[in-house]
Amino acid sequence: MSTTQPPTPADASRFVAQSRRHSSPLCFAAEDDGDVLPPADLLWEAQNIPEQHFLHRQTFSHDRPFAVLFAVGLAVLLSTMTVDYLSAETNHPIPGIYRSIISAQPRLLGDTVLAIAVSLLWMLLLLAALRPFLYLLTIAVPFALAVLCICARESLGLGLLFPAFLCFLWIFVVYRRRRSLSRAVDIIQLACRIYCDCFALLGVAAAVLAVWVAFTAMWIPAFARVFLDSRGLSFPLAVYYSIMYLWTWGVLSGIQRATTSAVVAHWYFHRHDDITPSTLVVQSLFSHTLNSNLGTISFSSLLILLTRLPFLVLPRKLAWILAFFLPGQISSLSSPLALVYSSIKSTPLLTAARATGQLYFLDQSHPFASYKLCKMLLFATRGTTACAMAAAAMTSNGVLVGLVAASIGWIVVGAVEGTIGMIVDAVFVCFAIDAQSNSGGYGHCRDAWNAFGGYS
């Protein structure tokens, strides 16, 4: 009887690494294993493993016109800021909006510092006491929203219904998916483990946050000066400034998501056969993202902005009518999972959107329910912080300043929470890819299969 065992995914991954190691600028020198031809099923398995794109100096760029469009829009924004700063008139009465924004700058700076402190505390609790913290968070969120409703009932008015609705929605969803709660915690625990193994991702998050804080510090005074314009251009300029502000954050967040996804894919499929230090891997994949995926990131963030912004600014009925006529293709293109797949496989966004829709677990109840509950748990701290900062700012500085404060809380806390969430997205897509190309066993990551539930 033959004692030959069937090849495992790790064998296929090792074969891929050995076949590419001679061209790798990052891997250390290894002994020659000989010119042994791999079995046919190893070759089939190797074709389904995402490539280590940082091993090749790729110069191509997907969806390049959208990167050019974003660069032009950003250049126009900076030029307009400069011209407006040099030519704005100050000899006429100063509008109340301008005074409100300028007087609220110390508060917004304090909110930024507070949001950074909350995000650091959140990360420490995740790394030190993950399971107790998440179970406590599940109970604490409704109480936090209730306190927010009580404290901000005068300033919010009818807007009080929104946090009240979120409170009841949270209780309903947690109760309905209570059986998936343990798996959701396991998924976050796996994401934290990957974060610790690839801790250089914290540097990417810090760099993105630093660029955004510097851009915001420049944008807020320029946005306030827009309302000094006496030629009737205040409203269109304010709209343009707001769109470019949100698009810029979308691009920065997309760069972080694409880099994180590529790093997680490398960890998931190649951690056993690649001895490259994680810091060097993160640096190389960050460079690859800027060189090859910037157009895809700009395309994805623009679609997300155009499809989600109407739901925030248009009346509810009109927004739902617009959503009814929105093609499904655009909805799939604007999905963050499409950008994750594009970063893992290094494909254009259109190809990634079609492939993402065909992944096995995206329409299955068991792993997908755990994934969605996991995302909701990660969303809790971010959303609660943003709502609290918005309510506090609206009380003394008005609605516009409250919206700016909410965006600061959302984005700053998201720089840390978002990293864990991006890791969860990437692990889920890697798990789905692994499940499609694997007929049995635990694939490339036993912990991922245990957390998501495999085929059970």
CSV table of C-alpha atoms in Angstrom, one decimal:
chain,number,residue,atom,x,y,z
A,1,MET,CA,0.0,0.0,0.0
A,2,SER,CA,1.3,3.4,-0.9
A,3,THR,CA,2.0,5.7,2.0
A,4,THR,CA,2.0,8.9,0.0
A,5,GLN,CA,-0.1,11.6,1.6
A,6,PRO,CA,-2.2,14.0,-0.5
A,7,PRO,CA,-0.5,17.4,-0.9
A,8,THR,CA,-1.7,20.0,1.6
A,9,PRO,CA,-2.2,23.7,0.8
A,10,ALA,CA,0.9,24.5,2.8
A,11,ASP,CA,2.9,22.3,0.3
A,12,ALA,CA,1.4,24.2,-2.5
A,13,SER,CA,2.3,27.5,-0.9
A,14,ARG,CA,5.8,26.2,-0.2
A,15,PHE,CA,6.1,25.3,-3.9
A,16,VAL,CA,5.0,28.8,-5.0
A,17,ALA,CA,7.6,30.3,-2.6
A,18,GLN,CA,10.4,28.1,-3.9
A,19,SER,CA,9.6,28.8,-7.5
A,20,ARG,CA,9.7,32.6,-6.9
A,21,ARG,CA,12.5,32.8,-4.3
A,22,HIS,CA,15.2,33.2,-6.9
A,23,SER,CA,13.7,36.5,-8.0
A,24,SER,CA,12.8,37.9,-4.6
A,25,PRO,CA,14.6,41.0,-3.5
A,26,LEU,CA,13.2,40.5,0.0
A,27,CYS,CA,13.8,36.8,0.8
A,28,PHE,CA,17.1,35.5,2.2
A,29,ALA,CA,19.2,33.1,0.2
A,30,ALA,CA,18.0,29.5,0.5
A,31,GLU,CA,19.4,26.1,-0.5
A,32,ASP,CA,18.5,24.7,-3.8
A,33,ASP,CA,15.8,22.1,-3.5
A,34,GLY,CA,16.5,20.6,-6.8
A,35,ASP,CA,14.5,20.6,-10.0
A,36,VAL,CA,11.7,18.3,-8.9
A,37,LEU,CA,8.5,18.7,-10.8
A,38,PRO,CA,5.5,19.2,-8.5
A,39,PRO,CA,2.4,17.0,-8.8
A,40,ALA,CA,-0.5,18.3,-10.9
A,41,ASP,CA,-2.7,18.9,-8.0
A,42,LEU,CA,0.0,21.0,-6.4
A,43,LEU,CA,0.1,23.2,-9.5
A,44,TRP,CA,-3.7,23.5,-9.5
A,45,GLU,CA,-3.6,24.6,-5.8
A,46,ALA,CA,-0.7,27.0,-6.4
A,47,GLN,CA,-2.8,28.8,-9.1
A,48,ASN,CA,-5.4,29.7,-6.4
A,49,ILE,CA,-2.9,31.1,-3.9
A,50,PRO,CA,-2.6,34.9,-4.2
A,51,GLU,CA,0.8,36.0,-5.4
A,52,GLN,CA,3.3,37.8,-3.3
A,53,HIS,CA,3.2,41.0,-5.3
A,54,PHE,CA,6.0,42.7,-3.4
A,55,LEU,CA,8.4,40.1,-4.8
A,56,HIS,CA,8.2,41.8,-8.2
A,57,ARG,CA,8.9,45.4,-9.1
A,58,GLN,CA,5.6,46.0,-10.9
A,59,THR,CA,5.1,49.3,-12.7
A,60,PHE,CA,1.6,48.8,-14.0
A,61,SER,CA,-1.3,50.8,-12.5
A,62,HIS,CA,-5.0,49.8,-12.4
A,63,ASP,CA,-7.7,52.4,-13.1
A,64,ARG,CA,-5.1,55.1,-13.6
A,65,PRO,CA,-7.6,57.8,-14.9
A,66,PHE,CA,-9.2,58.0,-11.5
A,67,ALA,CA,-5.9,58.6,-9.8
A,68,VAL,CA,-5.3,61.4,-12.3
A,69,LEU,CA,-8.8,62.8,-11.6
A,70,PHE,CA,-8.2,62.8,-7.8
A,71,ALA,CA,-4.8,64.5,-8.3
A,72,VAL,CA,-6.4,67.2,-10.4
A,73,GLY,CA,-9.2,67.7,-7.9
A,74,LEU,CA,-6.8,68.0,-5.0
A,75,ALA,CA,-4.6,70.4,-7.0
A,76,VAL,CA,-7.7,72.6,-7.7
A,77,LEU,CA,-8.7,72.5,-4.1
A,78,LEU,CA,-5.2,73.6,-2.9
A,79,SER,CA,-5.2,76.3,-5.6
A,80,THR,CA,-8.6,77.6,-4.6
A,81,MET,CA,-7.6,77.6,-0.9
A,82,THR,CA,-4.6,79.8,-1.8
A,83,VAL,CA,-6.5,82.2,-4.0
A,84,ASP,CA,-9.3,82.5,-1.5
A,85,TYR,CA,-6.8,83.2,1.3
A,86,LEU,CA,-5.2,86.0,-0.7
A,87,SER,CA,-8.3,87.6,-2.1
A,88,ALA,CA,-11.0,87.1,0.6
A,89,GLU,CA,-12.6,90.4,1.6
A,90,THR,CA,-12.6,91.3,5.3
A,91,ASN,CA,-14.2,94.8,5.2
A,92,HIS,CA,-17.8,93.6,5.3
A,93,PRO,CA,-19.7,92.1,8.2
A,94,ILE,CA,-18.4,88.7,9.2
A,95,PRO,CA,-21.0,85.9,8.8
A,96,GLY,CA,-22.1,83.9,11.8
A,97,ILE,CA,-20.9,80.6,10.2
A,98,TYR,CA,-17.4,82.0,9.9
A,99,ARG,CA,-17.4,83.1,13.5
A,100,SER,CA,-18.8,79.8,14.7
A,101,ILE,CA,-16.1,77.7,12.9
A,102,ILE,CA,-13.2,79.9,14.0
A,103,SER,CA,-14.3,80.1,17.6
A,104,ALA,CA,-14.8,76.3,17.7
A,105,GLN,CA,-11.2,75.6,16.6
A,106,PRO,CA,-9.9,75.0,20.2
A,107,ARG,CA,-12.9,72.6,20.8
A,108,LEU,CA,-12.2,70.7,17.6
A,109,LEU,CA,-8.5,70.4,18.5
A,110,GLY,CA,-9.5,69.1,21.9
A,111,ASP,CA,-11.9,66.7,20.3
A,112,THR,CA,-9.0,65.4,18.1
A,113,VAL,CA,-6.8,64.8,21.1
A,114,LEU,CA,-9.7,63.1,23.0
A,115,ALA,CA,-10.4,60.9,20.0
A,116,ILE,CA,-6.8,59.9,19.8
A,117,ALA,CA,-6.8,59.0,23.5
A,118,VAL,CA,-10.0,57.0,23.1
A,119,SER,CA,-8.6,55.1,20.2
A,120,LEU,CA,-5.4,54.2,22.1
A,121,LEU,CA,-7.4,53.1,25.1
A,122,TRP,CA,-9.6,51.0,22.8
A,123,MET,CA,-6.6,49.3,21.3
A,124,LEU,CA,-5.0,48.6,24.7
A,125,LEU,CA,-8.2,47.0,25.9
A,126,LEU,CA,-8.4,44.9,22.8
A,127,LEU,CA,-4.9,43.6,23.2
A,128,ALA,CA,-5.0,43.2,27.0
A,129,ALA,CA,-8.5,42.0,27.8
A,130,LEU,CA,-10.3,41.3,24.5
A,131,ARG,CA,-13.1,38.9,25.4
A,132,PRO,CA,-14.3,40.7,28.7
A,133,PHE,CA,-14.0,44.1,26.9
A,134,LEU,CA,-16.2,43.0,24.0
A,135,TYR,CA,-18.8,41.4,26.1
A,136,LEU,CA,-18.9,44.5,28.3
A,137,LEU,CA,-19.1,46.7,25.2
A,138,THR,CA,-22.1,44.7,24.0
A,139,ILE,CA,-24.0,45.6,27.2
A,140,ALA,CA,-22.6,49.2,27.5
A,141,VAL,CA,-23.5,50.6,24.1
A,142,PRO,CA,-27.3,50.8,24.8
A,143,PHE,CA,-26.6,52.6,28.1
A,144,ALA,CA,-24.2,55.0,26.4
A,145,LEU,CA,-26.7,55.9,23.7
A,146,ALA,CA,-29.4,56.3,26.3
A,147,VAL,CA,-27.2,58.8,28.3
A,148,LEU,CA,-26.4,60.6,25.0
A,149,CYS,CA,-30.2,61.0,24.3
A,150,ILE,CA,-30.8,62.4,27.8
A,151,CYS,CA,-27.9,64.8,27.8
A,152,ALA,CA,-28.4,66.1,24.3
A,153,ARG,CA,-32.2,66.2,24.2
A,154,GLU,CA,-32.3,70.0,23.9
A,155,SER,CA,-29.7,70.5,21.2
A,156,LEU,CA,-30.6,67.5,19.0
A,157,GLY,CA,-34.4,68.0,18.9
A,158,LEU,CA,-35.9,65.6,16.5
A,159,GLY,CA,-32.4,64.3,15.8
A,160,LEU,CA,-32.7,62.6,19.1
A,161,LEU,CA,-34.7,59.9,17.3
A,162,PHE,CA,-31.5,58.7,15.5
A,163,PRO,CA,-29.5,57.6,18.6
A,164,ALA,CA,-32.7,56.2,20.1
A,165,PHE,CA,-33.2,54.1,16.9
A,166,LEU,CA,-29.6,52.9,17.1
A,167,CYS,CA,-30.1,51.8,20.7
A,168,PHE,CA,-33.1,49.6,19.9
A,169,LEU,CA,-31.4,48.4,16.7
A,170,TRP,CA,-28.4,47.3,18.6
A,171,ILE,CA,-30.4,45.4,21.2
A,172,PHE,CA,-32.4,43.7,18.4
A,173,VAL,CA,-29.4,42.7,16.3
A,174,VAL,CA,-27.3,41.4,19.3
A,175,TYR,CA,-30.3,39.3,20.6
A,176,ARG,CA,-31.0,37.9,17.1
A,177,ARG,CA,-27.4,36.9,16.5
A,178,ARG,CA,-26.5,36.0,20.0
A,179,ARG,CA,-25.4,32.5,18.9
A,180,SER,CA,-22.8,34.1,16.6
A,181,LEU,CA,-21.4,36.3,19.4
A,182,SER,CA,-18.7,33.9,20.5
A,183,ARG,CA,-17.5,33.3,16.9
A,184,ALA,CA,-17.5,37.1,16.3
A,185,VAL,CA,-15.2,37.5,19.3
A,186,ASP,CA,-13.0,34.7,18.0
A,187,ILE,CA,-12.7,36.6,14.7
A,188,ILE,CA,-11.6,39.8,16.4
A,189,GLN,CA,-9.2,37.8,18.5
A,190,LEU,CA,-7.6,36.4,15.3
A,191,ALA,CA,-7.5,39.9,13.8
A,192,CYS,CA,-5.6,41.1,17.0
A,193,ARG,CA,-3.2,38.2,16.6
A,194,ILE,CA,-2.5,39.2,13.0
A,195,TYR,CA,-2.1,42.8,14.1
A,196,CYS,CA,0.5,41.8,16.7
A,197,ASP,CA,2.4,39.6,14.1
A,198,CYS,CA,2.3,42.5,11.6
A,199,PHE,CA,2.7,45.4,14.1
A,200,ALA,CA,4.2,47.6,11.4
A,201,LEU,CA,0.6,48.2,10.3
A,202,LEU,CA,0.4,50.5,13.2
A,203,GLY,CA,2.9,52.7,11.4
A,204,VAL,CA,0.7,52.8,8.3
A,205,ALA,CA,-2.3,53.8,10.5
A,206,ALA,CA,-0.2,56.5,12.2
A,207,ALA,CA,1.0,57.9,8.9
A,208,VAL,CA,-2.5,58.0,7.5
A,209,LEU,CA,-3.8,59.7,10.6
A,210,ALA,CA,-0.9,62.2,10.6
A,211,VAL,CA,-1.6,63.2,7.0
A,212,TRP,CA,-5.3,63.5,7.7
A,213,VAL,CA,-4.7,65.7,10.8
A,214,ALA,CA,-2.4,68.0,8.9
A,215,PHE,CA,-4.9,68.2,6.0
A,216,THR,CA,-7.7,68.9,8.4
A,217,ALA,CA,-5.7,71.7,10.2
A,218,MET,CA,-5.3,73.3,6.8
A,219,TRP,CA,-8.9,72.6,5.6
A,220,ILE,CA,-10.9,74.0,8.5
A,221,PRO,CA,-9.6,77.6,8.3
A,222,ALA,CA,-9.9,77.5,4.5
A,223,PHE,CA,-13.5,76.1,4.7
A,224,ALA,CA,-14.4,78.9,7.2
A,225,ARG,CA,-13.0,81.6,4.8
A,226,VAL,CA,-15.3,80.3,2.1
A,227,PHE,CA,-18.2,82.0,3.9
A,228,LEU,CA,-16.4,85.4,3.7
A,229,ASP,CA,-17.0,85.4,-0.1
A,230,SER,CA,-19.4,88.2,-1.1
A,231,ARG,CA,-19.8,87.1,-4.7
A,232,GLY,CA,-22.3,84.4,-4.2
A,233,LEU,CA,-19.8,81.6,-4.5
A,234,SER,CA,-19.9,80.5,-0.9
A,235,PHE,CA,-22.3,77.6,-1.4
A,236,PRO,CA,-20.7,75.9,-4.4
A,237,LEU,CA,-17.2,76.3,-2.9
A,238,ALA,CA,-18.4,74.9,0.4
A,239,VAL,CA,-19.9,71.9,-1.4
A,240,TYR,CA,-16.7,71.3,-3.4
A,241,TYR,CA,-14.5,71.7,-0.3
A,242,SER,CA,-16.7,69.1,1.5
A,243,ILE,CA,-16.7,66.6,-1.3
A,244,MET,CA,-12.9,66.8,-1.7
A,245,TYR,CA,-12.4,66.6,2.1
A,246,LEU,CA,-14.5,63.4,2.2
A,247,TRP,CA,-12.9,62.0,-1.0
A,248,THR,CA,-9.4,62.7,0.4
A,249,TRP,CA,-10.2,60.8,3.5
A,250,GLY,CA,-11.6,58.0,1.4
A,251,VAL,CA,-8.4,57.8,-0.5
A,252,LEU,CA,-6.3,57.8,2.6
A,253,SER,CA,-8.5,55.1,4.2
A,254,GLY,CA,-8.3,53.1,0.9
A,255,ILE,CA,-4.5,53.2,0.9
A,256,GLN,CA,-4.6,51.9,4.5
A,257,ARG,CA,-7.1,49.2,3.6
A,258,ALA,CA,-5.3,48.1,0.4
A,259,THR,CA,-2.0,47.8,2.3
A,260,THR,CA,-3.6,46.0,5.2
A,261,SER,CA,-5.3,43.6,2.9
A,262,ALA,CA,-2.1,42.7,1.0
A,263,VAL,CA,-0.2,42.2,4.3
A,264,VAL,CA,-3.0,40.0,5.7
A,265,ALA,CA,-3.0,37.9,2.5
A,266,HIS,CA,0.7,37.4,2.7
A,267,TRP,CA,0.3,36.4,6.4
A,268,TYR,CA,-2.6,34.0,5.6
A,269,PHE,CA,-1.1,32.2,2.6
A,270,HIS,CA,2.7,32.6,3.0
A,271,ARG,CA,3.6,32.9,6.7
A,272,HIS,CA,5.0,29.4,6.8
A,273,ASP,CA,7.3,29.6,3.8
A,274,ASP,CA,8.5,33.2,3.8
A,275,ILE,CA,11.1,34.5,6.3
A,276,THR,CA,10.9,38.1,5.3
A,277,PRO,CA,10.6,40.4,8.4
A,278,SER,CA,7.1,41.8,8.7
A,279,THR,CA,8.3,45.4,8.7
A,280,LEU,CA,9.9,45.0,5.3
A,281,VAL,CA,6.8,43.2,4.0
A,282,VAL,CA,4.6,46.1,5.1
A,283,GLN,CA,7.0,48.7,3.6
A,284,SER,CA,7.1,46.9,0.3
A,285,LEU,CA,3.4,46.4,0.1
A,286,PHE,CA,2.7,50.0,1.0
A,287,SER,CA,5.0,51.1,-1.9
A,288,HIS,CA,3.2,48.6,-4.2
A,289,THR,CA,-0.2,50.1,-3.1
A,290,LEU,CA,0.9,53.6,-4.0
A,291,ASN,CA,2.4,52.5,-7.3
A,292,SER,CA,-0.2,50.1,-8.6
A,293,ASN,CA,-3.5,50.5,-6.7
A,294,LEU,CA,-3.9,54.2,-6.3
A,295,GLY,CA,-6.2,54.5,-9.3
A,296,THR,CA,-8.3,51.6,-8.0
A,297,ILE,CA,-8.4,53.2,-4.5
A,298,SER,CA,-9.5,56.6,-6.0
A,299,PHE,CA,-12.2,54.8,-8.1
A,300,SER,CA,-13.6,52.9,-5.1
A,301,SER,CA,-13.6,55.8,-2.7
A,302,LEU,CA,-15.3,58.1,-5.3
A,303,LEU,CA,-18.0,55.4,-5.9
A,304,ILE,CA,-18.5,55.1,-2.1
A,305,LEU,CA,-18.9,58.8,-1.8
A,306,LEU,CA,-21.3,59.2,-4.7
A,307,THR,CA,-23.5,56.3,-3.6
A,308,ARG,CA,-23.6,57.0,0.2
A,309,LEU,CA,-23.6,60.8,0.3
A,310,PRO,CA,-27.2,61.1,-1.2
A,311,PHE,CA,-28.5,59.1,1.8
A,312,LEU,CA,-27.1,61.7,4.1
A,313,VAL,CA,-28.1,64.9,2.4
A,314,LEU,CA,-31.3,64.1,0.4
A,315,PRO,CA,-34.7,63.7,1.9
A,316,ARG,CA,-35.4,60.1,3.0
A,317,LYS,CA,-38.0,59.3,0.3
A,318,LEU,CA,-35.9,60.8,-2.5
A,319,ALA,CA,-32.9,58.8,-1.3
A,320,TRP,CA,-34.8,55.5,-1.3
A,321,ILE,CA,-36.1,56.2,-4.8
A,322,LEU,CA,-32.6,56.8,-5.9
A,323,ALA,CA,-31.4,53.6,-4.2
A,324,PHE,CA,-34.2,51.7,-6.0
A,325,PHE,CA,-32.8,52.7,-9.4
A,326,LEU,CA,-29.1,52.2,-8.4
A,327,PRO,CA,-27.7,49.4,-10.5
A,328,GLY,CA,-26.4,46.4,-8.6
A,329,GLN,CA,-23.1,46.7,-10.4
A,330,ILE,CA,-22.4,50.0,-8.7
A,331,SER,CA,-23.4,48.6,-5.3
A,332,SER,CA,-20.9,45.8,-5.8
A,333,LEU,CA,-18.2,48.2,-7.0
A,334,SER,CA,-18.6,50.4,-3.9
A,335,SER,CA,-18.3,47.5,-1.5
A,336,PRO,CA,-15.2,47.6,0.6
A,337,LEU,CA,-14.7,43.9,0.0
A,338,ALA,CA,-14.2,44.6,-3.7
A,339,LEU,CA,-11.2,46.8,-2.9
A,340,VAL,CA,-9.9,44.1,-0.5
A,341,TYR,CA,-10.1,41.5,-3.2
A,342,SER,CA,-8.5,43.9,-5.7
A,343,SER,CA,-5.6,44.5,-3.3
A,344,ILE,CA,-5.1,40.8,-2.6
A,345,LYS,CA,-5.3,39.6,-6.2
A,346,SER,CA,-4.0,42.9,-7.7
A,347,THR,CA,-6.8,43.2,-10.2
A,348,PRO,CA,-8.9,46.2,-11.5
A,349,LEU,CA,-11.9,47.1,-9.5
A,350,LEU,CA,-14.4,45.9,-12.1
A,351,THR,CA,-12.8,42.4,-12.1
A,352,ALA,CA,-12.6,42.4,-8.3
A,353,ALA,CA,-16.3,43.3,-8.0
A,354,ARG,CA,-17.4,40.4,-10.2
A,355,ALA,CA,-15.1,38.0,-8.4
A,356,THR,CA,-16.2,39.1,-5.0
A,357,GLY,CA,-19.8,38.4,-5.9
A,358,GLN,CA,-18.9,34.9,-6.7
A,359,LEU,CA,-17.1,34.1,-3.4
A,360,TYR,CA,-18.8,31.2,-1.7
A,361,PHE,CA,-19.5,32.6,1.8
A,362,LEU,CA,-20.7,36.1,0.8
A,363,ASP,CA,-24.3,34.7,0.5
A,364,GLN,CA,-24.2,32.0,3.2
A,365,SER,CA,-25.7,32.7,6.6
A,366,HIS,CA,-23.3,31.0,9.0
A,367,PRO,CA,-19.9,32.6,8.4
A,368,PHE,CA,-21.4,35.8,7.0
A,369,ALA,CA,-23.5,36.3,10.1
A,370,SER,CA,-20.5,36.0,12.4
A,371,TYR,CA,-18.6,38.4,10.1
A,372,LYS,CA,-21.4,41.0,10.2
A,373,LEU,CA,-21.8,40.9,14.0
A,374,CYS,CA,-18.0,41.2,14.3
A,375,LYS,CA,-18.1,44.4,12.2
A,376,MET,CA,-20.9,45.7,14.3
A,377,LEU,CA,-18.9,45.2,17.5
A,378,LEU,CA,-16.0,47.1,16.0
A,379,PHE,CA,-18.3,49.8,14.8
A,380,ALA,CA,-19.7,50.4,18.3
A,381,THR,CA,-16.9,52.4,19.9
A,382,ARG,CA,-16.3,54.4,16.7
A,383,GLY,CA,-20.0,55.4,16.3
A,384,THR,CA,-20.6,56.1,20.0
A,385,THR,CA,-17.5,58.4,20.1
A,386,ALA,CA,-18.6,60.3,17.0
A,387,CYS,CA,-22.2,60.7,18.3
A,388,ALA,CA,-20.9,62.0,21.7
A,389,MET,CA,-18.6,64.5,20.2
A,390,ALA,CA,-21.3,65.7,17.8
A,391,ALA,CA,-23.8,66.2,20.6
A,392,ALA,CA,-21.3,68.1,22.8
A,393,ALA,CA,-20.3,70.4,19.9
A,394,MET,CA,-23.9,71.0,18.8
A,395,THR,CA,-24.8,72.2,22.3
A,396,SER,CA,-22.5,75.2,22.2
A,397,ASN,CA,-21.4,75.7,18.6
A,398,GLY,CA,-24.2,74.7,16.3
A,399,VAL,CA,-25.0,72.0,13.9
A,400,LEU,CA,-22.2,72.6,11.4
A,401,VAL,CA,-19.5,72.4,14.1
A,402,GLY,CA,-21.2,69.3,15.5
A,403,LEU,CA,-20.9,67.6,12.1
A,404,VAL,CA,-17.2,68.5,11.9
A,405,ALA,CA,-16.6,67.2,15.4
A,406,ALA,CA,-18.5,64.0,14.5
A,407,SER,CA,-16.3,63.5,11.5
A,408,ILE,CA,-13.1,64.0,13.6
A,409,GLY,CA,-14.3,61.4,16.2
A,410,TRP,CA,-15.3,59.0,13.4
A,411,ILE,CA,-12.0,59.2,11.5
A,412,VAL,CA,-9.5,59.4,14.4
A,413,VAL,CA,-11.0,56.5,16.3
A,414,GLY,CA,-11.4,54.7,12.9
A,415,ALA,CA,-7.6,54.9,12.3
A,416,VAL,CA,-7.2,52.3,15.1
A,417,GLU,CA,-10.5,50.5,15.0
A,418,GLY,CA,-10.4,50.7,11.2
A,419,THR,CA,-7.2,48.7,11.1
A,420,ILE,CA,-8.7,45.8,13.1
A,421,GLY,CA,-11.8,46.1,10.9
A,422,MET,CA,-9.7,46.0,7.7
A,423,ILE,CA,-7.9,43.0,9.0
A,424,VAL,CA,-11.2,41.3,9.6
A,425,ASP,CA,-12.4,42.1,6.0
A,426,ALA,CA,-9.1,40.8,4.6
A,427,VAL,CA,-9.2,37.6,6.6
A,428,PHE,CA,-12.8,37.0,5.6
A,429,VAL,CA,-12.0,37.4,1.9
A,430,CYS,CA,-8.9,35.2,2.2
A,431,PHE,CA,-11.0,32.6,4.0
A,432,ALA,CA,-13.6,32.7,1.2
A,433,ILE,CA,-10.8,32.4,-1.5
A,434,ASP,CA,-9.3,29.5,0.5
A,435,ALA,CA,-12.6,27.8,0.8
A,436,GLN,CA,-13.3,28.0,-2.9
A,437,SER,CA,-9.9,26.4,-3.8
A,438,ASN,CA,-10.0,23.8,-1.0
A,439,SER,CA,-12.0,20.6,-1.1
A,440,GLY,CA,-11.5,19.8,2.6
A,441,GLY,CA,-9.4,20.3,5.7
A,442,TYR,CA,-8.5,23.6,7.3
A,443,GLY,CA,-7.0,25.3,4.3
A,444,HIS,CA,-4.1,27.7,5.0
A,445,CYS,CA,-5.3,28.9,8.5
A,446,ARG,CA,-6.9,26.6,11.0
A,447,ASP,CA,-7.7,29.5,13.3
A,448,ALA,CA,-9.7,31.3,10.5
A,449,TRP,CA,-11.6,28.1,9.8
A,450,ASN,CA,-12.5,27.6,13.4
A,451,ALA,CA,-13.5,31.3,13.9
A,452,PHE,CA,-15.6,31.6,10.7
A,453,GLY,CA,-17.0,28.1,11.1
A,454,GLY,CA,-15.9,26.5,7.8
A,455,TYR,CA,-18.6,24.7,6.0
A,456,SER,CA,-20.6,24.0,9.1
